[in-house]
Every structure is written in structure tokens, then in C-alpha cells.
PDB file of C-alpha atoms in Angstrom:
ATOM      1  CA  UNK V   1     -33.055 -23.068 -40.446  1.00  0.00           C
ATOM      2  CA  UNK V   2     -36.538 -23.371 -41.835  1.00  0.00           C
ATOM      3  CA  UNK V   3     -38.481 -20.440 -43.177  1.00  0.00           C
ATOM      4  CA  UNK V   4     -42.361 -21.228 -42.891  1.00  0.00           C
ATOM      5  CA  UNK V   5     -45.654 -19.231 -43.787  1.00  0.00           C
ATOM      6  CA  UNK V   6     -48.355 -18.711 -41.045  1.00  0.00           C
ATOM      7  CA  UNK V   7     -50.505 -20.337 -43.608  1.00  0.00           C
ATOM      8  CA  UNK V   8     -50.130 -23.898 -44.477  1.00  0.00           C
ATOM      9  CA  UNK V   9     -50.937 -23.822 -48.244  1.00  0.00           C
ATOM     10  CA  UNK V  10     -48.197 -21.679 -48.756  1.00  0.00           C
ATOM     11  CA  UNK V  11     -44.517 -22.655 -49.485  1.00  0.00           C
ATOM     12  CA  UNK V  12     -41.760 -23.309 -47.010  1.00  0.00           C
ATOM     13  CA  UNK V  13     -38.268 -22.362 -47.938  1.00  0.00           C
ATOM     14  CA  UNK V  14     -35.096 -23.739 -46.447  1.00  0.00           C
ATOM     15  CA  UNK V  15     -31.857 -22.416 -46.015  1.00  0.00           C
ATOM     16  CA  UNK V  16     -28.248 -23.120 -44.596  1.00  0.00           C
ATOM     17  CA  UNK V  17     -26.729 -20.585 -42.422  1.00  0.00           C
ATOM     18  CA  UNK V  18     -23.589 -20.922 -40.796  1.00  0.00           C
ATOM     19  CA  UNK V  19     -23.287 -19.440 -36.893  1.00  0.00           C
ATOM     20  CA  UNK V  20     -19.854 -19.095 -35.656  1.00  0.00           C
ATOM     21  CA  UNK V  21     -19.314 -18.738 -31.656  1.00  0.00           C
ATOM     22  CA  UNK V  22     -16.879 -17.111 -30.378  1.00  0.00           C
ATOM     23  CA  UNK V  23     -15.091 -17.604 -27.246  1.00  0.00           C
ATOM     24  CA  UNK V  24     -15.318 -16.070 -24.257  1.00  0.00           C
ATOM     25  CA  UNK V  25     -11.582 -14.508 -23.278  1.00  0.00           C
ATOM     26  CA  UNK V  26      -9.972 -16.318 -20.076  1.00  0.00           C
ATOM     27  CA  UNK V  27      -9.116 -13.146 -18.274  1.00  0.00           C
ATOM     28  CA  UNK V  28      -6.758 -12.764 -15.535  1.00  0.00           C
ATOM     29  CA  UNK V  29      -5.015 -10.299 -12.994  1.00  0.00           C
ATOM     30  CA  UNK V  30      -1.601  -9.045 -12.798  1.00  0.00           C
ATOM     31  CA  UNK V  31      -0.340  -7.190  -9.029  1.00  0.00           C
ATOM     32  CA  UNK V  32       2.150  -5.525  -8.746  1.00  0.00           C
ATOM     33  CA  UNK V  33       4.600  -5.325  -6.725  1.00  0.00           C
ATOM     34  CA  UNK V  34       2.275  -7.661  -4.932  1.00  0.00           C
ATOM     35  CA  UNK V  35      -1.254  -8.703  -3.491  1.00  0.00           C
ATOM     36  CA  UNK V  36      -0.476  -7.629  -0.328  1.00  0.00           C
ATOM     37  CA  UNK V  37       1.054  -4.827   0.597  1.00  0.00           C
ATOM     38  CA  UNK V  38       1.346  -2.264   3.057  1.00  0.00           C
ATOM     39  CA  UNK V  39      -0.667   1.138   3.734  1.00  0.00           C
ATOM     40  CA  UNK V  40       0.637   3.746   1.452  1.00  0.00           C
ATOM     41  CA  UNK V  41       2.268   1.523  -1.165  1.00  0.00           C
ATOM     42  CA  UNK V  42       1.548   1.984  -5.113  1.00  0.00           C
ATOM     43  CA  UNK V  43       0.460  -1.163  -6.588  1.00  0.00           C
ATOM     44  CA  UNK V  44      -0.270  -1.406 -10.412  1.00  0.00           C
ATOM     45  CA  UNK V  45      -3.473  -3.586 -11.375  1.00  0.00           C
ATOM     46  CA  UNK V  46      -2.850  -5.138 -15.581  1.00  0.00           C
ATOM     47  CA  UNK V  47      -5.635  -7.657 -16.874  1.00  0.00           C
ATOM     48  CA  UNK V  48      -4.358 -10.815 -19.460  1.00  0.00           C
ATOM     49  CA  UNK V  49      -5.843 -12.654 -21.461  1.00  0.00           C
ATOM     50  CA  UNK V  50      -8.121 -10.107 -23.401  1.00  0.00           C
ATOM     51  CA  UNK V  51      -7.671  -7.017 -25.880  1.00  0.00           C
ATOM     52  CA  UNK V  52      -9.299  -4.358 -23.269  1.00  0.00           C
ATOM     53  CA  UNK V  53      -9.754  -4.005 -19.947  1.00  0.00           C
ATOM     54  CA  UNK V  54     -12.126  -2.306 -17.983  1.00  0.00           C
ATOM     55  CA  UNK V  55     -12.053  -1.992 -13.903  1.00  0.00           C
ATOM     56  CA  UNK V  56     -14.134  -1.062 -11.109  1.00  0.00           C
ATOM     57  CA  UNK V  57     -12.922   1.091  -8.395  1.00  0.00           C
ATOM     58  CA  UNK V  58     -11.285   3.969 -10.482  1.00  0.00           C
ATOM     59  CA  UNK V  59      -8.626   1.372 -11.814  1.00  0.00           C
ATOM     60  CA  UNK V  60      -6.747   2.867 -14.981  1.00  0.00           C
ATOM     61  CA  UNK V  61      -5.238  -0.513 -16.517  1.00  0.00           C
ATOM     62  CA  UNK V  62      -1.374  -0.969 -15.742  1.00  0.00           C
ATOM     63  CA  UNK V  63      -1.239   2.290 -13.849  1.00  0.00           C
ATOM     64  CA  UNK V  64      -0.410   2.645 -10.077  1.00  0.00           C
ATOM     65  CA  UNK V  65      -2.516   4.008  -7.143  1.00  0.00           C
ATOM     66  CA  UNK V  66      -1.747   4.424  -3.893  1.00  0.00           C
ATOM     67  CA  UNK V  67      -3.688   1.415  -1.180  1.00  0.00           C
ATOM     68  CA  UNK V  68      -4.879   2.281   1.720  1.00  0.00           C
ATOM     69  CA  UNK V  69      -7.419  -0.760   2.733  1.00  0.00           C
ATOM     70  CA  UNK V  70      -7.921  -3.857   1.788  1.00  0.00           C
ATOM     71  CA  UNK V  71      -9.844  -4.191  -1.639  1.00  0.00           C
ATOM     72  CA  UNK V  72     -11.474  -6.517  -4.223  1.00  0.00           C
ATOM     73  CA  UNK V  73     -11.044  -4.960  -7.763  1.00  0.00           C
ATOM     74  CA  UNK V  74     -13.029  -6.659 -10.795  1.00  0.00           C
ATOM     75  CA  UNK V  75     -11.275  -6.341 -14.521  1.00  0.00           C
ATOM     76  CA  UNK V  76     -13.906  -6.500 -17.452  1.00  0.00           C
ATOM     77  CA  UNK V  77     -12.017  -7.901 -20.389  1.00  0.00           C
ATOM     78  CA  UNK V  78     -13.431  -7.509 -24.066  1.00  0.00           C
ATOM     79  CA  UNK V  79     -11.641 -10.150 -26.782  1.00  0.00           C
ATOM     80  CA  UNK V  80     -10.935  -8.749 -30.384  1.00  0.00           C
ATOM     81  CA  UNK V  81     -15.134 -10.170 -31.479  1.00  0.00           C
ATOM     82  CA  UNK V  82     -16.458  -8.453 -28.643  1.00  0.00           C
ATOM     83  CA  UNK V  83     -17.068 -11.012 -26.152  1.00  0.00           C
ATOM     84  CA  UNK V  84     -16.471 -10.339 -21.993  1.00  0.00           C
ATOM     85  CA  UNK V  85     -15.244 -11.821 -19.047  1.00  0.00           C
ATOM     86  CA  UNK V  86     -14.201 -10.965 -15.668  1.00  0.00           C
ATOM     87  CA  UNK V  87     -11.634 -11.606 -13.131  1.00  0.00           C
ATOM     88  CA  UNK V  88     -11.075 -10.486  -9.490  1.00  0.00           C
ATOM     89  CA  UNK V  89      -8.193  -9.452  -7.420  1.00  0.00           C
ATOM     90  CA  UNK V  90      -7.984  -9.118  -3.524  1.00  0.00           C
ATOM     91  CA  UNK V  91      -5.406  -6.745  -2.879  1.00  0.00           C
ATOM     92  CA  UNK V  92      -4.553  -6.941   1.348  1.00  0.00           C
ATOM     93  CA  UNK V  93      -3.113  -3.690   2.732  1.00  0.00           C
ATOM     94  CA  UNK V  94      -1.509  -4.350   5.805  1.00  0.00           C
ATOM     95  CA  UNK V  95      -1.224  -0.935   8.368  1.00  0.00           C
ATOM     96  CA  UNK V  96       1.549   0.676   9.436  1.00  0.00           C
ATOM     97  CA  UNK V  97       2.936   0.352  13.042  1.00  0.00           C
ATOM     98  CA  UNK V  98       1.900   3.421  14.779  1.00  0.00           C
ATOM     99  CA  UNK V  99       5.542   5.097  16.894  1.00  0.00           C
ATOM    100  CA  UNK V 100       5.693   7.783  19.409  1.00  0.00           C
ATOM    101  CA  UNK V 101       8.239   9.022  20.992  1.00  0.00           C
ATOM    102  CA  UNK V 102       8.923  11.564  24.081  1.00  0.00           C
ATOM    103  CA  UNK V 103      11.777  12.568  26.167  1.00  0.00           C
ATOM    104  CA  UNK V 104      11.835  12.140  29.850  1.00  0.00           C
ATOM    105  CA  UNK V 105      12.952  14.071  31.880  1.00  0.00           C
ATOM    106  CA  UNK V 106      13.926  17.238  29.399  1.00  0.00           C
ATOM    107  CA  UNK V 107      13.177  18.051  26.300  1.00  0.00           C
ATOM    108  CA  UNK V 108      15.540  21.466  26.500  1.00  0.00           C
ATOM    109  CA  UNK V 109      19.187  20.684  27.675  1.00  0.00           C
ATOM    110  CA  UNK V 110      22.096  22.529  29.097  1.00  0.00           C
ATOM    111  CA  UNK V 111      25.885  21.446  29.283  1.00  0.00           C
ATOM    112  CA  UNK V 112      25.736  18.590  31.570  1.00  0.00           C
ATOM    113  CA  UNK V 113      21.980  17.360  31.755  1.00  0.00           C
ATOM    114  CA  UNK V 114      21.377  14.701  29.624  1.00  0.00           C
ATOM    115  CA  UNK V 115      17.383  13.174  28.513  1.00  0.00           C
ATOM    116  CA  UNK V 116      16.413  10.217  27.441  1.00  0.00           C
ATOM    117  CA  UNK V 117      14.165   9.886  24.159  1.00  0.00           C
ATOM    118  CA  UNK V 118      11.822   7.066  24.403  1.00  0.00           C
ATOM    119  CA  UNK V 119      10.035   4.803  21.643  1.00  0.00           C
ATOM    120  CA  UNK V 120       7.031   2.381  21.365  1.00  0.00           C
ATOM    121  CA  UNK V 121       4.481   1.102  19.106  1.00  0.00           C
ATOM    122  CA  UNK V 122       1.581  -0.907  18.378  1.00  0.00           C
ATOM    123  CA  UNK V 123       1.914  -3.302  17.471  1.00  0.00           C
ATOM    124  CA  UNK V 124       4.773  -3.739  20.084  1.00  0.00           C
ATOM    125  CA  UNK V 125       8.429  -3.980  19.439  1.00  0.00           C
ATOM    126  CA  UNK V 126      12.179  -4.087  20.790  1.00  0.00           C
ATOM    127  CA  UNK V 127      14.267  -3.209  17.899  1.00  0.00           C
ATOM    128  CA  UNK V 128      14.299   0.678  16.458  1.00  0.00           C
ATOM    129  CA  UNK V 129      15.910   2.673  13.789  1.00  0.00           C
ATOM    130  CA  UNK V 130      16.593   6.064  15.044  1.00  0.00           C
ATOM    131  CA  UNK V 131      17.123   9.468  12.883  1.00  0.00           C
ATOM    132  CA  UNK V 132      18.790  12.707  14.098  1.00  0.00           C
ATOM    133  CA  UNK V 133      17.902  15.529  11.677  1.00  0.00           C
ATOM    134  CA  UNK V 134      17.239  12.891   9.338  1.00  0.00           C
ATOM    135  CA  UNK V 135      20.013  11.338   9.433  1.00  0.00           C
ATOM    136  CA  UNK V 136      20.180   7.590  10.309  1.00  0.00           C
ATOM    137  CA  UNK V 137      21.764   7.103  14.058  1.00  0.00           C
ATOM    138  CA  UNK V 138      23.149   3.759  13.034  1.00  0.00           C
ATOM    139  CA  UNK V 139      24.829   2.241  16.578  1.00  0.00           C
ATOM    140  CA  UNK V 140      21.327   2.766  17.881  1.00  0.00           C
ATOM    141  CA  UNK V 141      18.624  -0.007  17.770  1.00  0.00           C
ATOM    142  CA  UNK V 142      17.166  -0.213  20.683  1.00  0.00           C
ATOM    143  CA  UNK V 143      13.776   1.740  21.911  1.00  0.00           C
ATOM    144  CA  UNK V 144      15.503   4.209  23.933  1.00  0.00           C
ATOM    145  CA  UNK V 145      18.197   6.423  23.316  1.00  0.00           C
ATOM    146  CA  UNK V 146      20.438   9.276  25.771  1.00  0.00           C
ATOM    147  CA  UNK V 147      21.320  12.831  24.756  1.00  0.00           C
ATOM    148  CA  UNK V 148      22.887  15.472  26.079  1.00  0.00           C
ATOM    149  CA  UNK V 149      23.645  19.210  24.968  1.00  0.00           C
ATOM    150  CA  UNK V 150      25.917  17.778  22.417  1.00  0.00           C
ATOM    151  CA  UNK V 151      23.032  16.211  20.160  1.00  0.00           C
ATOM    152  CA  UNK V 152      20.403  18.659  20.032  1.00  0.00           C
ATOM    153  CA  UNK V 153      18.426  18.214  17.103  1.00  0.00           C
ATOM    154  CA  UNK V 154      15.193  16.960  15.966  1.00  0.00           C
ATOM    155  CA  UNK V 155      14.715  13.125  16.591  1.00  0.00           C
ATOM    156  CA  UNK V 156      12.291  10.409  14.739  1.00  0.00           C
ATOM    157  CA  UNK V 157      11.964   6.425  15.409  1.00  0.00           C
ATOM    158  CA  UNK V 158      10.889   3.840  13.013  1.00  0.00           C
ATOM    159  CA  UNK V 159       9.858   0.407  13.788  1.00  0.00           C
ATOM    160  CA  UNK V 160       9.379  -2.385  11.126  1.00  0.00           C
ATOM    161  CA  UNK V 161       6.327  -4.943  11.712  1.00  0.00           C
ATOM    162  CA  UNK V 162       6.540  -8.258  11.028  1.00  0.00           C
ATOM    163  CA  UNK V 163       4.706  -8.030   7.717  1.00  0.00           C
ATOM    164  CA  UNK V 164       7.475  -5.814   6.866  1.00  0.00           C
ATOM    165  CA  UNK V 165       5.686  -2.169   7.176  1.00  0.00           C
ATOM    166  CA  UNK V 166       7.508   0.766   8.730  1.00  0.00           C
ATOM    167  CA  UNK V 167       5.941   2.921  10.296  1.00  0.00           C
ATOM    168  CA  UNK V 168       7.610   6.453  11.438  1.00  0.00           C
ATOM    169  CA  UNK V 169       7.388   8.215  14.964  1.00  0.00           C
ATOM    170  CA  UNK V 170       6.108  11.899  15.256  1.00  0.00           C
ATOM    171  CA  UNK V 171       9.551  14.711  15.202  1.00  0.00           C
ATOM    172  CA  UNK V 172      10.735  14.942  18.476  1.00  0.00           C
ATOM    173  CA  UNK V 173      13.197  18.657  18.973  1.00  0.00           C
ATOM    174  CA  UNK V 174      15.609  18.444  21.755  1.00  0.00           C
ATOM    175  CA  UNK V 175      16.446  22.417  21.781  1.00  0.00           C
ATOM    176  CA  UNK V 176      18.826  24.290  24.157  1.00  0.00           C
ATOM    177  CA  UNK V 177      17.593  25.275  27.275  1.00  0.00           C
ATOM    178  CA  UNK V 178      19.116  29.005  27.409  1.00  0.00           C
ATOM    179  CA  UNK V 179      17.688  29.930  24.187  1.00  0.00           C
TER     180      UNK V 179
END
């Protein structure tokens, strides 16, 4: 580096400096259980490859938030000497199936009628778990089941999509008919 006057009859001094550079950190993105996901599902966002992070979106480092759309979150990382970088992460939340089900044709029985409860969904399927009172019905798979006075009780379907999200039917009560 040379020092100089605005004024050439005055002297010019010289000078070695030395100027270090740091690096800038490589900073990356950790998911959690994974980058994509299904609606409802914490997910934990960590950054690498710096000292702190920083996110967009509300993000608390390493902590887990519930998804419910599909998102791009952006980490700020700061090194140790105060340099930055940033890194992206796509997280894809996949919905869940929407179920319904309703009886046909009674939805209050008596000793000998009998009803049949009826699922669907979108997106469409064939195969069905079924819950009585919340408790798994487990000989029953398909997307309609038969009562009778025998099994009154309050009734829920669940269908699993083929990215793997379950999605839960409204309660359906099949009561007694004198009461």
C-alpha cells in the first residue's frame, strides 16, 4: 500500500499490510423426517456448515413446526469471522385424502334392521381401515361395512393415499332407534 501527499513535493511513505480473507461458510440444510411430507406433519429445519443460523419464514433452528403447504425456507449462516451464506430447502406437503362416510338406509337401528355404512374419498380408493368407538375393526377393509342393533356405536374410515397420507372420515353414530 502506498501512502501519497496531494502535493507532489511532499514525501510518500510506504507500508506493508497484511489482509487476510476469510471464507465464506458452505451452508447446508438438514429435513427432517423428510422433504416431503404430508399435511399436518412436524418437520424440523437444522442448517450445517456454519456457527449460526438464521431462517426466513418463522424457522427456529432444529425445532419442529407443523406443514401445511408446500414451502421454500432460506437458512442465513454466519461462520465464527462473521462471514454469510445461504442455503434453501423445498419442503413438499402432500394433502390428505379427504373421507366421508354415511349410512344408507338407517342411521338408528332396531333388533333386526341392519344399515350399511359407506366410505369414499378423493382421491379415490378400494381399501379402508374402519374404527368403531375408536377402536380398529380389523376383518374390515373394504369401503363398505353392515351393522345391525348389535354394533351401535360411533363409526370413522381412514384411507391411505399413495404418497402414504391418511386421511380420516367425519364420526358417523349409529344410535338405537327406540331411544
Amino acid at each position: 500500500v502506498v501512502i501519497g501527499a496531494a502535493s507532489p513535493c511532499n514525501s510518500i511513505t510506504s507500508s506493508n499490510i497484511t489482509l487476510s480473507v476469510n471464507p465464506l461458510p458452505t451452508v447446508g440444510v438438514n429435513v427432517q423426517p423428510a422433504d416431503v411430507v404430508c399435511a399436518g406433519t412436524d418437520v424440523s429445519l437444522s442448517g450445517t456448515g456454519a456457527a449460526t443460523y438464521s431462517w426466513d419464514n418463522g424457522v427456529q433452528n432444529n425445532t419442529s413446526f407443523s406443514v401445511s403447504q408446500t414451502t421454500t425456507y432460506t437458512v442465513t449462516g454466519t461462520s465464527a469471522a462473521g462471514c454469510t451464506a445461504t442455503a434453501s430447502q423445498t419442503v413438499t406437503v402432500n394433502p390428505l385424502p379427504v373421507v366421508t362416510i354415511s349410512a344408507s338406509p338407517y342411521g338408528s337401528l332396531y333388533q333386526g334392521l341392519t344399515t350399511t355404512i359407506t366410505a369414499s374419498s378423493n382421491p379415490s380408493g378400494t381399501v379402508y381401515g374402519w374404527l368403531k368407538d375408536g377402536s380398529v375393526l380389523p376383518a374390515q377393509t373394504g369401503n363398505t361395512i353392515t351393522v345391525d342393533a348389535s354394533q351401535l356405536g360411533t363409526y370413522q374410515a381412514s384411507f391411505t393415499d399413495a404418497n402414504g397420507c391418511i386421511g380420516l372420515s367425519n364420526e358417523l353414530r349409529i344410535k338405537d332407534s327406540v331411544l
